[in-house]
XYZ file of C-alpha atoms in Angstrom:
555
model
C -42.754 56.005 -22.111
C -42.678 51.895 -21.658
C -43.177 50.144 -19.006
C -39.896 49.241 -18.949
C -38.488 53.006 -19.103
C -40.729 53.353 -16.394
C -38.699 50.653 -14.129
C -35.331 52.224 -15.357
C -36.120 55.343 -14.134
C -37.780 53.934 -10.613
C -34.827 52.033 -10.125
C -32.340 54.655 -11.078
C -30.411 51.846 -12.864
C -29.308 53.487 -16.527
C -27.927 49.909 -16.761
C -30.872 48.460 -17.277
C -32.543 49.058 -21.075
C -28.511 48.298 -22.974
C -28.644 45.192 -20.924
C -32.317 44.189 -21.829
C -31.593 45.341 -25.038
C -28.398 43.149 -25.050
C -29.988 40.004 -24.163
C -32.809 40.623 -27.121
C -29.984 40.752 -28.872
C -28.383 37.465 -28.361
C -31.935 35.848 -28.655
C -32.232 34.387 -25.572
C -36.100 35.076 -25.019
C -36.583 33.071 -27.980
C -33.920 30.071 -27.455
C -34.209 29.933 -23.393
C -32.607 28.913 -20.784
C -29.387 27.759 -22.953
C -28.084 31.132 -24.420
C -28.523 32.671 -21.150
C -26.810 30.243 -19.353
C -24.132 30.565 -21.603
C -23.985 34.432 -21.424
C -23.516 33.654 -18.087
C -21.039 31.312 -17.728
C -18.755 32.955 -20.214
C -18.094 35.666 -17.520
C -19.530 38.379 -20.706
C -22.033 40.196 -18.041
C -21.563 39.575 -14.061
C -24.629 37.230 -12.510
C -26.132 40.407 -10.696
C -26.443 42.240 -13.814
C -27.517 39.424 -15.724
C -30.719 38.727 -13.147
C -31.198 42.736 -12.997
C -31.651 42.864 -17.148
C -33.969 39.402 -16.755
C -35.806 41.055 -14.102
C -36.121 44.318 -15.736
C -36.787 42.515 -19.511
C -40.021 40.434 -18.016
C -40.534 43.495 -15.301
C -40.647 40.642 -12.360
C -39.477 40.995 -9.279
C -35.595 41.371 -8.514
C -35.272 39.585 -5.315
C -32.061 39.077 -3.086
C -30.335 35.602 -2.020
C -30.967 36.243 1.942
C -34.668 37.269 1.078
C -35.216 33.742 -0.669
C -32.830 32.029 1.841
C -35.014 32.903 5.014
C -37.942 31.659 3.463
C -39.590 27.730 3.575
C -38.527 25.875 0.576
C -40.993 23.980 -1.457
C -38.978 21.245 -3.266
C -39.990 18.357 -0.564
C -41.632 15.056 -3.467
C -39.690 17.136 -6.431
C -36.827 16.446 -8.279
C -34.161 18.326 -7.249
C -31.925 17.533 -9.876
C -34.617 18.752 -12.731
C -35.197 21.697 -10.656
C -31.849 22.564 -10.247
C -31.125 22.279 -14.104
C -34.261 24.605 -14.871
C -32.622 26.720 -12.445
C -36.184 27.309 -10.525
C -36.093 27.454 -6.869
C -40.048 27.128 -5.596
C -40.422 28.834 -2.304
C -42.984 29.860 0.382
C -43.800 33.363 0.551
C -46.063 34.861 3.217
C -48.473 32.327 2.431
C -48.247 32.376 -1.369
C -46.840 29.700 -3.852
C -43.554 31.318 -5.309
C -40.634 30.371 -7.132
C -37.186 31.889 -7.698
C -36.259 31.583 -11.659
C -32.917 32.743 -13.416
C -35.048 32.689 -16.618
C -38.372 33.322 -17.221
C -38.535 32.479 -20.655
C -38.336 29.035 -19.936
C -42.407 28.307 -20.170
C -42.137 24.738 -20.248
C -39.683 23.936 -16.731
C -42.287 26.780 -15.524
C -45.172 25.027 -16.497
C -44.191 21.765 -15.151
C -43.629 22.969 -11.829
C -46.799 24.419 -11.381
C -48.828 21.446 -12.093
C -46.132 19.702 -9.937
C -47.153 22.257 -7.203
C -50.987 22.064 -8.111
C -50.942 25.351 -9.010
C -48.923 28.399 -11.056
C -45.823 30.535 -8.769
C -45.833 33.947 -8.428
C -42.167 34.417 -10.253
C -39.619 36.324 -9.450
C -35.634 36.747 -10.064
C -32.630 35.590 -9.162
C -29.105 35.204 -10.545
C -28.052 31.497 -11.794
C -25.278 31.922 -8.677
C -27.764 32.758 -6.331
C -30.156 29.400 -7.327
C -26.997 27.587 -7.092
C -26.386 28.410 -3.554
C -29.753 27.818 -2.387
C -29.334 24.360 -3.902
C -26.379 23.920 -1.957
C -27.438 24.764 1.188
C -30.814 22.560 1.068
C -28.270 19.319 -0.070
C -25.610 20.251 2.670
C -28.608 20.097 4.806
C -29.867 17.342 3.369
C -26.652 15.115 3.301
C -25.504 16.442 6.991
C -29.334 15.318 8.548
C -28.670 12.393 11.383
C -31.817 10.950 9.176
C -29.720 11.142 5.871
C -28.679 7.516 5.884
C -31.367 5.887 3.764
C -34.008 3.631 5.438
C -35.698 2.798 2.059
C -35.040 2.474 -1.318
C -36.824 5.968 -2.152
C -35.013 7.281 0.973
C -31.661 6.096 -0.930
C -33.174 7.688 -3.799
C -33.503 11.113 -2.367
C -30.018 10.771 -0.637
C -27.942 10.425 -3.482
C -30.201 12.921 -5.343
C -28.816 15.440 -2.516
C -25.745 14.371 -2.687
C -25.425 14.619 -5.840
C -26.606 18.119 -5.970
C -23.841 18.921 -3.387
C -21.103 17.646 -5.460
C -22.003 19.622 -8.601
C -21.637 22.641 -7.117
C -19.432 25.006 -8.513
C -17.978 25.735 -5.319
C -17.182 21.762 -4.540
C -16.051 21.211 -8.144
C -13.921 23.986 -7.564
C -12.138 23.606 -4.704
C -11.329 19.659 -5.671
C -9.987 21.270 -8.561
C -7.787 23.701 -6.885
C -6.659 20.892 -4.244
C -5.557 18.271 -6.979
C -3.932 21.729 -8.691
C -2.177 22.354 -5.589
C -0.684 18.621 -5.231
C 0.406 18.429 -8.167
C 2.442 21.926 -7.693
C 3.837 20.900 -4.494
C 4.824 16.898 -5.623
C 2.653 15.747 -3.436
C 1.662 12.313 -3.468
C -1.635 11.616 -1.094
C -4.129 14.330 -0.237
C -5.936 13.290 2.632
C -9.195 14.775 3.740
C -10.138 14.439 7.309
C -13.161 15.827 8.737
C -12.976 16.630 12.498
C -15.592 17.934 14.851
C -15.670 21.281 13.907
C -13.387 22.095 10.852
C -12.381 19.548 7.584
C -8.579 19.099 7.694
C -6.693 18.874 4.224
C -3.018 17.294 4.576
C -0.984 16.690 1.699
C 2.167 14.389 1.881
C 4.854 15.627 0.223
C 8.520 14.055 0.165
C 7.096 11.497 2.358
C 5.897 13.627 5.134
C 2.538 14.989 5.886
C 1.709 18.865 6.048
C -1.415 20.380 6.653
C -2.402 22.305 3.722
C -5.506 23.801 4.400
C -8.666 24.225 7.188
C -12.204 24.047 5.904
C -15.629 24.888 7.159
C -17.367 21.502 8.298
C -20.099 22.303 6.341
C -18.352 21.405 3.193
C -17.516 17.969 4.361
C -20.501 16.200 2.813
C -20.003 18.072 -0.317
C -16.200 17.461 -0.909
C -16.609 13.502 0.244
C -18.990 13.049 -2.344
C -17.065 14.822 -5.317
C -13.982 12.812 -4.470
C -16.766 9.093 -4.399
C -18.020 10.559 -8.029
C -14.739 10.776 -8.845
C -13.927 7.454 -8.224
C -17.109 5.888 -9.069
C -18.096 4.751 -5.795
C -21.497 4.876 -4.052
C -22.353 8.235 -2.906
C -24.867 7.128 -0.818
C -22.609 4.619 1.922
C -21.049 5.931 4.157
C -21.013 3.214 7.038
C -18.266 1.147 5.451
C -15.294 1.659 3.902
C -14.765 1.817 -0.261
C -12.028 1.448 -2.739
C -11.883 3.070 -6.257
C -9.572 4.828 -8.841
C -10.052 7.223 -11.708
C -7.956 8.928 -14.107
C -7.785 12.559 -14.296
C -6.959 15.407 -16.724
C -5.144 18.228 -14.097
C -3.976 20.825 -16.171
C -1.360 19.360 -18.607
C -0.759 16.089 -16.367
C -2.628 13.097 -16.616
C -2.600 11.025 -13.445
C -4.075 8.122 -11.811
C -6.210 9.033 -8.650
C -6.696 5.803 -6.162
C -9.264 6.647 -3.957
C -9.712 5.203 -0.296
C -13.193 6.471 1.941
C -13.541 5.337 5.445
C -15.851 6.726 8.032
C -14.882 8.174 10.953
C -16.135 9.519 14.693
C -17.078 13.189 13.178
C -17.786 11.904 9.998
C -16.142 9.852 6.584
C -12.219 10.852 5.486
C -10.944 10.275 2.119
C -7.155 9.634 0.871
C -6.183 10.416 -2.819
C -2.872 8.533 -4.078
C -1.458 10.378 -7.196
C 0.647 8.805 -9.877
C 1.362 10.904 -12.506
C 1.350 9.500 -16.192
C 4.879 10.483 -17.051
C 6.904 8.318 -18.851
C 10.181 10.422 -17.609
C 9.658 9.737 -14.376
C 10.397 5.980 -15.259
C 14.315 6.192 -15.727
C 17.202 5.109 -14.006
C 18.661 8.609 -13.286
C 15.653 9.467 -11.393
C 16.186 6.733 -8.957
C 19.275 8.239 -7.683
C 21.329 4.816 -7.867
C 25.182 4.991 -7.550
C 27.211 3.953 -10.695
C 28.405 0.803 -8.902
C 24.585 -0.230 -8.118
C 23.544 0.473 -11.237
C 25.904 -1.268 -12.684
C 25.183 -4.327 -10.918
C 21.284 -3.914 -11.575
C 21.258 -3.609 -14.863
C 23.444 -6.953 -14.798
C 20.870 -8.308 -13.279
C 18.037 -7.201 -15.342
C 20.406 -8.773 -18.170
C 19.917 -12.003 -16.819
C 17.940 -14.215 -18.892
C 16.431 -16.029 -16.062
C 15.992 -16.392 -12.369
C 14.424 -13.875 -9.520
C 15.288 -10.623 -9.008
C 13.954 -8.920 -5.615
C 13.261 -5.572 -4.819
C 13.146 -4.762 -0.917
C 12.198 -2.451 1.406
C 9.535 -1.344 3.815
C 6.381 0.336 2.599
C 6.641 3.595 0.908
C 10.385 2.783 -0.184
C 9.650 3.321 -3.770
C 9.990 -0.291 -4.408
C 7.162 -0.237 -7.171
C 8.758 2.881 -8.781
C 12.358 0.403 -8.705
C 9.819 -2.134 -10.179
C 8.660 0.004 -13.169
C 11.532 1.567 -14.000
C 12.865 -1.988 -14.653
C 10.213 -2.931 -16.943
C 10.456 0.061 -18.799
C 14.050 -0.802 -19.511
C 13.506 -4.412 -20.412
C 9.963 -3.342 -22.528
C 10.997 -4.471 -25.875
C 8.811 -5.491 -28.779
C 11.252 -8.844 -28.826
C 9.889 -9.666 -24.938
C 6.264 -11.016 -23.562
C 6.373 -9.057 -20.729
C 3.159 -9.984 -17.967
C 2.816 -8.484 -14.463
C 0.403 -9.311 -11.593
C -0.264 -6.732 -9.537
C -2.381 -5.210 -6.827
C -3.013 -2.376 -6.924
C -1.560 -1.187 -10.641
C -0.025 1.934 -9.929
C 2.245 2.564 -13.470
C -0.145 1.715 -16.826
C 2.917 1.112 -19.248
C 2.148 0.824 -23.044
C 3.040 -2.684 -24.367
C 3.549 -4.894 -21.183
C 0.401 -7.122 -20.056
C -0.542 -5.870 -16.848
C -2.927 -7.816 -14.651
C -4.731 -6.291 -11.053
C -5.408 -9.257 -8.926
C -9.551 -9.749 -7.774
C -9.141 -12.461 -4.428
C -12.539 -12.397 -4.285
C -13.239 -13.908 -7.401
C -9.947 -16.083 -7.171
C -7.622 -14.445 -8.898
C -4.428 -14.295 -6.566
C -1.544 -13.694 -7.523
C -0.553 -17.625 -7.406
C -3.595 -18.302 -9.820
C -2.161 -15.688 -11.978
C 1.515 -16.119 -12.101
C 0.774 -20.189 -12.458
C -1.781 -18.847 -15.683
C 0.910 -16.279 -17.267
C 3.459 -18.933 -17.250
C 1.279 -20.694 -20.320
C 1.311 -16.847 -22.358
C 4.922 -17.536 -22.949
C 6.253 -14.585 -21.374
C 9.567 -13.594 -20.743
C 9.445 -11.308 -18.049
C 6.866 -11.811 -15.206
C 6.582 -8.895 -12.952
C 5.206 -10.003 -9.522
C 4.006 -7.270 -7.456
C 4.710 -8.695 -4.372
C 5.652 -12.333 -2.555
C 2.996 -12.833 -0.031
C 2.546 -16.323 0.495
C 4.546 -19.801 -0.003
C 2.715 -20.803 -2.986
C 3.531 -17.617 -4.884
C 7.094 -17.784 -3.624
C 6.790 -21.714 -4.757
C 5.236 -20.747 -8.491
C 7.494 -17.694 -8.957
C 10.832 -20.084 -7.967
C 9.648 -22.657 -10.373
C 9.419 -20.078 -13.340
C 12.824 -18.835 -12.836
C 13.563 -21.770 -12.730
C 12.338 -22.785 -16.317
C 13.290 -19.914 -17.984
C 11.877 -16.748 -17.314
C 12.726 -13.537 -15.677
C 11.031 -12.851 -12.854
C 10.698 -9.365 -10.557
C 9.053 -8.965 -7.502
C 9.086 -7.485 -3.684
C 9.543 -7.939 -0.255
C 9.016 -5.961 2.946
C 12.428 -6.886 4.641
C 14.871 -3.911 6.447
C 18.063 -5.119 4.258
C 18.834 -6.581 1.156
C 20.088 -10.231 2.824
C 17.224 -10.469 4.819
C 15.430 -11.029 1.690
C 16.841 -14.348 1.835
C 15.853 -15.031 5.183
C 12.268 -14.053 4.096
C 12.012 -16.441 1.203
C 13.161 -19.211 3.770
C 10.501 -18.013 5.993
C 8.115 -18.346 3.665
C 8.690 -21.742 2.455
C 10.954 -21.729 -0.779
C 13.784 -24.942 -0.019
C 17.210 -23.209 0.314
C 18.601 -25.071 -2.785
C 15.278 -23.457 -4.451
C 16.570 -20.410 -3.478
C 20.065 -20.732 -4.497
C 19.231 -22.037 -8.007
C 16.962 -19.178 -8.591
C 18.020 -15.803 -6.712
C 19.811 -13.728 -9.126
C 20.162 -10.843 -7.408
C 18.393 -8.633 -4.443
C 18.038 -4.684 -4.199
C 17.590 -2.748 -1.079
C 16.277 0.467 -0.669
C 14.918 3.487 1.542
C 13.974 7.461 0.387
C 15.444 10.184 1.909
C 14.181 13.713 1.355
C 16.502 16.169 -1.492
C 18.149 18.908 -0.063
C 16.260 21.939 -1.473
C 18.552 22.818 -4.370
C 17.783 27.000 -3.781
C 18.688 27.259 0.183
C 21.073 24.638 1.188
C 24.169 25.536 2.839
C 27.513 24.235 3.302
C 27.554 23.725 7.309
C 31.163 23.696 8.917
C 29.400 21.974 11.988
C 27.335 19.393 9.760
C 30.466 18.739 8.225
C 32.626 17.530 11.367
C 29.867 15.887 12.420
C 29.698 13.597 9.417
C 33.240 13.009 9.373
C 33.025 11.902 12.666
C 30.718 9.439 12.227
C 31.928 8.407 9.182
C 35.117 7.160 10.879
C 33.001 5.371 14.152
C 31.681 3.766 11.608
C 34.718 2.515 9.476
C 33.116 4.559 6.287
C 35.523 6.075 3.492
C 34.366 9.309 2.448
C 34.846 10.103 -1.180
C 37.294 13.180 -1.978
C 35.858 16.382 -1.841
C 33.126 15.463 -0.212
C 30.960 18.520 1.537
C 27.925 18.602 4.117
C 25.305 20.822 3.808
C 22.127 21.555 5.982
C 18.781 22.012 5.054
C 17.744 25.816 5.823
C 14.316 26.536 4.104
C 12.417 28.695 1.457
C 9.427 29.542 -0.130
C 10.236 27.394 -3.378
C 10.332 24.210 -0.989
C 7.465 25.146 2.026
C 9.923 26.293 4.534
C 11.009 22.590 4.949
C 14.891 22.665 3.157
C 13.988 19.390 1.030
C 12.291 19.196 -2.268
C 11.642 16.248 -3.313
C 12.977 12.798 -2.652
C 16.275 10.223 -4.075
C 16.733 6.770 -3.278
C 19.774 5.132 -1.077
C 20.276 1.728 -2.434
C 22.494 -1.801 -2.059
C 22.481 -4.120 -4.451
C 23.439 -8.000 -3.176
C 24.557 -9.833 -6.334
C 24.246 -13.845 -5.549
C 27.681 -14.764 -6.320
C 29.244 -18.542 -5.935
C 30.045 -17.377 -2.568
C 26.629 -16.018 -1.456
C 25.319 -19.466 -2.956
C 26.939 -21.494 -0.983
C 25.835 -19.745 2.320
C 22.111 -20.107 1.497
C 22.490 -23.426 0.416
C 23.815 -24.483 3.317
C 22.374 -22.480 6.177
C 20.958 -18.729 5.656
C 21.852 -16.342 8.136
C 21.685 -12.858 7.177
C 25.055 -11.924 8.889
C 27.086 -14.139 7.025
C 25.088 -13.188 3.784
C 26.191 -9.882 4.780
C 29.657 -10.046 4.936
C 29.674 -12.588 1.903
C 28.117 -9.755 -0.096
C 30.261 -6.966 0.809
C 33.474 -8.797 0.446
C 31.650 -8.938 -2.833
C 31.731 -5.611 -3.940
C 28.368 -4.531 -2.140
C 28.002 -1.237 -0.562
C 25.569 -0.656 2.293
C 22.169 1.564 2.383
C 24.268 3.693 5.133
C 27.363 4.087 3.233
C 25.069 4.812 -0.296
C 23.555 7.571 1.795
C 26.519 8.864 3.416
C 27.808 9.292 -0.388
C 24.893 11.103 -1.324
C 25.042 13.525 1.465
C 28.604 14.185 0.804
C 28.082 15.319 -2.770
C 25.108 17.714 -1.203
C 21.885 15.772 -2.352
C 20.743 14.846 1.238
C 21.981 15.067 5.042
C 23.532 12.756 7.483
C 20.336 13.136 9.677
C 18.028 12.398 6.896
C 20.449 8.919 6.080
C 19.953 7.903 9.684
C 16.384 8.543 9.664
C 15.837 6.505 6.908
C 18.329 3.439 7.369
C 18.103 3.531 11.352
């Protein structure tokens, strides 16, 4: 009888000689530590069974996580990143030099340990899980020390090494991976991770409002900070001041765009994810939600061949989406189409897209005044800041180009009032202003659960006529009730309520003479023009929204 049969039988494991006999047959004693890592990771034979067989194969001893975990670990002046890819965990025990290994046949990452420790380990086994986890826990450690902020440049060194560690764990990896999964299911467009004094809060905002998703131990804030900084290529290692970064990443079938914000807090650093998903659909005029009548007049205006067409709202409007959408429309191979933006949110194929650096310069002045010698014929501004960009972007409509931009103003005609403000002459403005559209996002009425509501229906009708508002025939409230397909909340997902201000002769006049945004008003609905309020009231008639969602949005 071996000395192996010997150890089945001890054991009482019948297991043990198929799965020795298994791994001799795969070869990994003779190719090392990458077949067997492979065995494992394919999920063919469970890590406990795996380290039994190794243990049983090289008749070592089989030891448990929490009898490795109690004791003094000896990787203090080693690399922890080499050790962690030999998968060798040196450790004190009783006294003796020792080290944890998932595979022993790995003489050379053996070897070099011991002369790294002045002298050979005893060896014995654990599972490739089991080393991973006592990586882990010395990096949480590590990163989560009061001392962890690096004094030195070796200090720095050893910081990022440990936080590094703590990032590639499968666990980490994992549960970033399930959280961007889990956005993306829900439409949610920021994840924010918040870590608190005793717990790491996940909150996902989804049609606009925030919901807490999901409560973590504190322990894991380190580690899921630091997969969300390698994500987004930023320094690992800081976390007294605040970073910016972005990365593009593969999440399931989507692509997206991940813009990353860190900034450190009381109990610790929070990080905000922004998600744009690369979808080309998503960049089309039904999608916005605008009326016939608006989009009617918008795409008259996008048919302009020159002048400035704004795009207004508060933040979080969708006024970049608006933006987009528009240059998707007008992307032609017969236009030069240049933006200048900050941040770039949509990457379209064939339009000249340009993210402004003030630090080096480049504003979006410097930019817009440099695109105007590319020839273009559409310049996408992503947003009027300042009186010389106002000034520059006035001038090019002036001399024959088409240019889009933003505001932050509450209604279309204050727009106007905005590019006074700033500095642009009123005949400026009345020579150039094409056109100005207004918008807000109100949550979708969840298409599964809503309800016709007799009492959300009177309601509506009443304020429709204190208001003056004509209600289209047929039209029918609903109210928002709730269901597992939309989280309980009655909305899914989000449509835009819109006016579009064409600049008429009669509009003209007004800002040429003295711009006031009541007068502008009027002179735009005697127009044609239809309000944000009456655009929503509309849309909740034919069922997409509600009347409280309208006034929530449109005040």
């Amino acid at each position: 009888m071996t000395a192996q049969d010997v150890r089945a039988a001890e054991t009482g494991d019948a297991r043990l000689p198929a799965l020795a006999q298994e791994l001799r047959r795969r070869g990994f004693a003779a190719d090392g530590t990458e077949d067997l890592e492979a065995l494992w990771r394919s999920g063919a034979v469970p890590a406990s069974d795996l380290a039994d067989a190794v243990a049983f194969a090289y008749a070592l001893p089989r030891l448990t996580f929490a009898e490795v975990q109690e004791r003094q670990g000896l990787t203090e002046g080693l690399s922890r990143r080499y050790l962690r890819d030999a998968r060798i965990y040196p450790f004190d025990r009783d006294g003796a030099l020792a080290a944890a290994v998932a595979n022993p046949a790995d003489d050379m990452a053996i070897d070099s340990v011991g002369l790294a420790l002045g002298a050979p380990p005893q060896l014995a086994v654990l599972s490739f899980e089991e080393i991973e986890l006592l990586f882990e826990r010395d990096a949480e450690a590590a990163a989560a020390s009061p001392s962890a902020q690096p004094s030195t440049a070796a200090d720095r060194a050893e910081t990022v090494e440990a936080l590094q560690d703590l990032a590639r764990g499968a666990p980490i990896v994992r549960s970033i991976d399930q959280l961007l999964e889990r956005a993306i299911e829900t439409g949610a467009t920021d994840i924010h991770i918040e870590t608190g004094r005793e717990e790491v809060r996940v909150r996902f905002r989804v049609d606009g409002r925030l919901r807490v998703e999901q409560v973590l131990p504190k322990g894991l804030a380190a580690g899921l900070i630091s997969r969300v900084k390698i994500l987004a290529g930023l320094d690992i290692a800081e976390r007294r001041l605040p970073q910016d970064g972005r990365s593009n990443v593969k999440i399931g079938r989507q692509e997206a765009d991940l813009r990353v914000a860190t900034a450190p807090t009381m109990y610790g650093e929070t990080a905000v994810l922004r998600m744009l998903l690369k979808d080309a659909r998503l960049l089309d005029f039904e999608r916005l939600g605008l009326s016939p009548r608006d989009r009617a007049t918008f795409e008259a205006l996008l048919a302009e061949p020159h002048g400035i067409v704004v795009v207004t709202g508060p933040t979080g409007s969708g006024k970049t989406t608006t933006l987009a959408t528009a240059l998707a429309v007008l992307n032609d191979p017969a236009r030069k189409i240049v933006t200048v933006e900050d941040p770039i949110e949509y990457q379209i194929a064939g339009i000249h897209q340009t993210q402004i650096k003030p630090a080096i310069g480049l504003t979006f002045a410097t930019a817009l005044r440099s695109f105007l010698r590319h020839d273009p014929d559409v310049i996408m501004v992503g947003e009027m800041r300042d009186k010389e960009t106002a000034a520059v972007g006035a001038q090019a409509a002036l001399t024959g180009h088409l240019v889009l931009t933003t505001l932050h103003t509450n209604t279309a005609a204050d727009a106007v009032i905005r590019l006074a403000d700033l500095g642009v002459e009123s005949y400026l403005i009345g020579a150039s202003l094409r056109g100005v559209i207004g918008q807000r996002l109100v949550r979708r009425l969840c298409e599964r659960c809503k309800r016709p509501d007799a009492a959300a229906d009177d309601d509506a009708r009443a304020f429709a006529a204190a208001r003056g508002l004509t209600l289209a025939a047929g039209a029918s409230f609903h109210r928002a009730v709730g269901c597992s397909a939309c989280g309980q909340s009655g909305y899914r997902g989000r449509i835009g309520v819109f006016e579009a201000l064409r600049v008429d002769d009669a509009v003209r006049s007004l800002i040429r003479e003295r711009p006031d945004p009541t007068s502008l008003q009027r002179a735009a609905r005697d127009g044609g023009m239809t309000s944000m309020l009456e655009d929503g009231v509309w849309k909740a008639g034919r069922g997409l929204t509600t009347i409280d969602e309208v006034l929530r949005a449109t005040g």
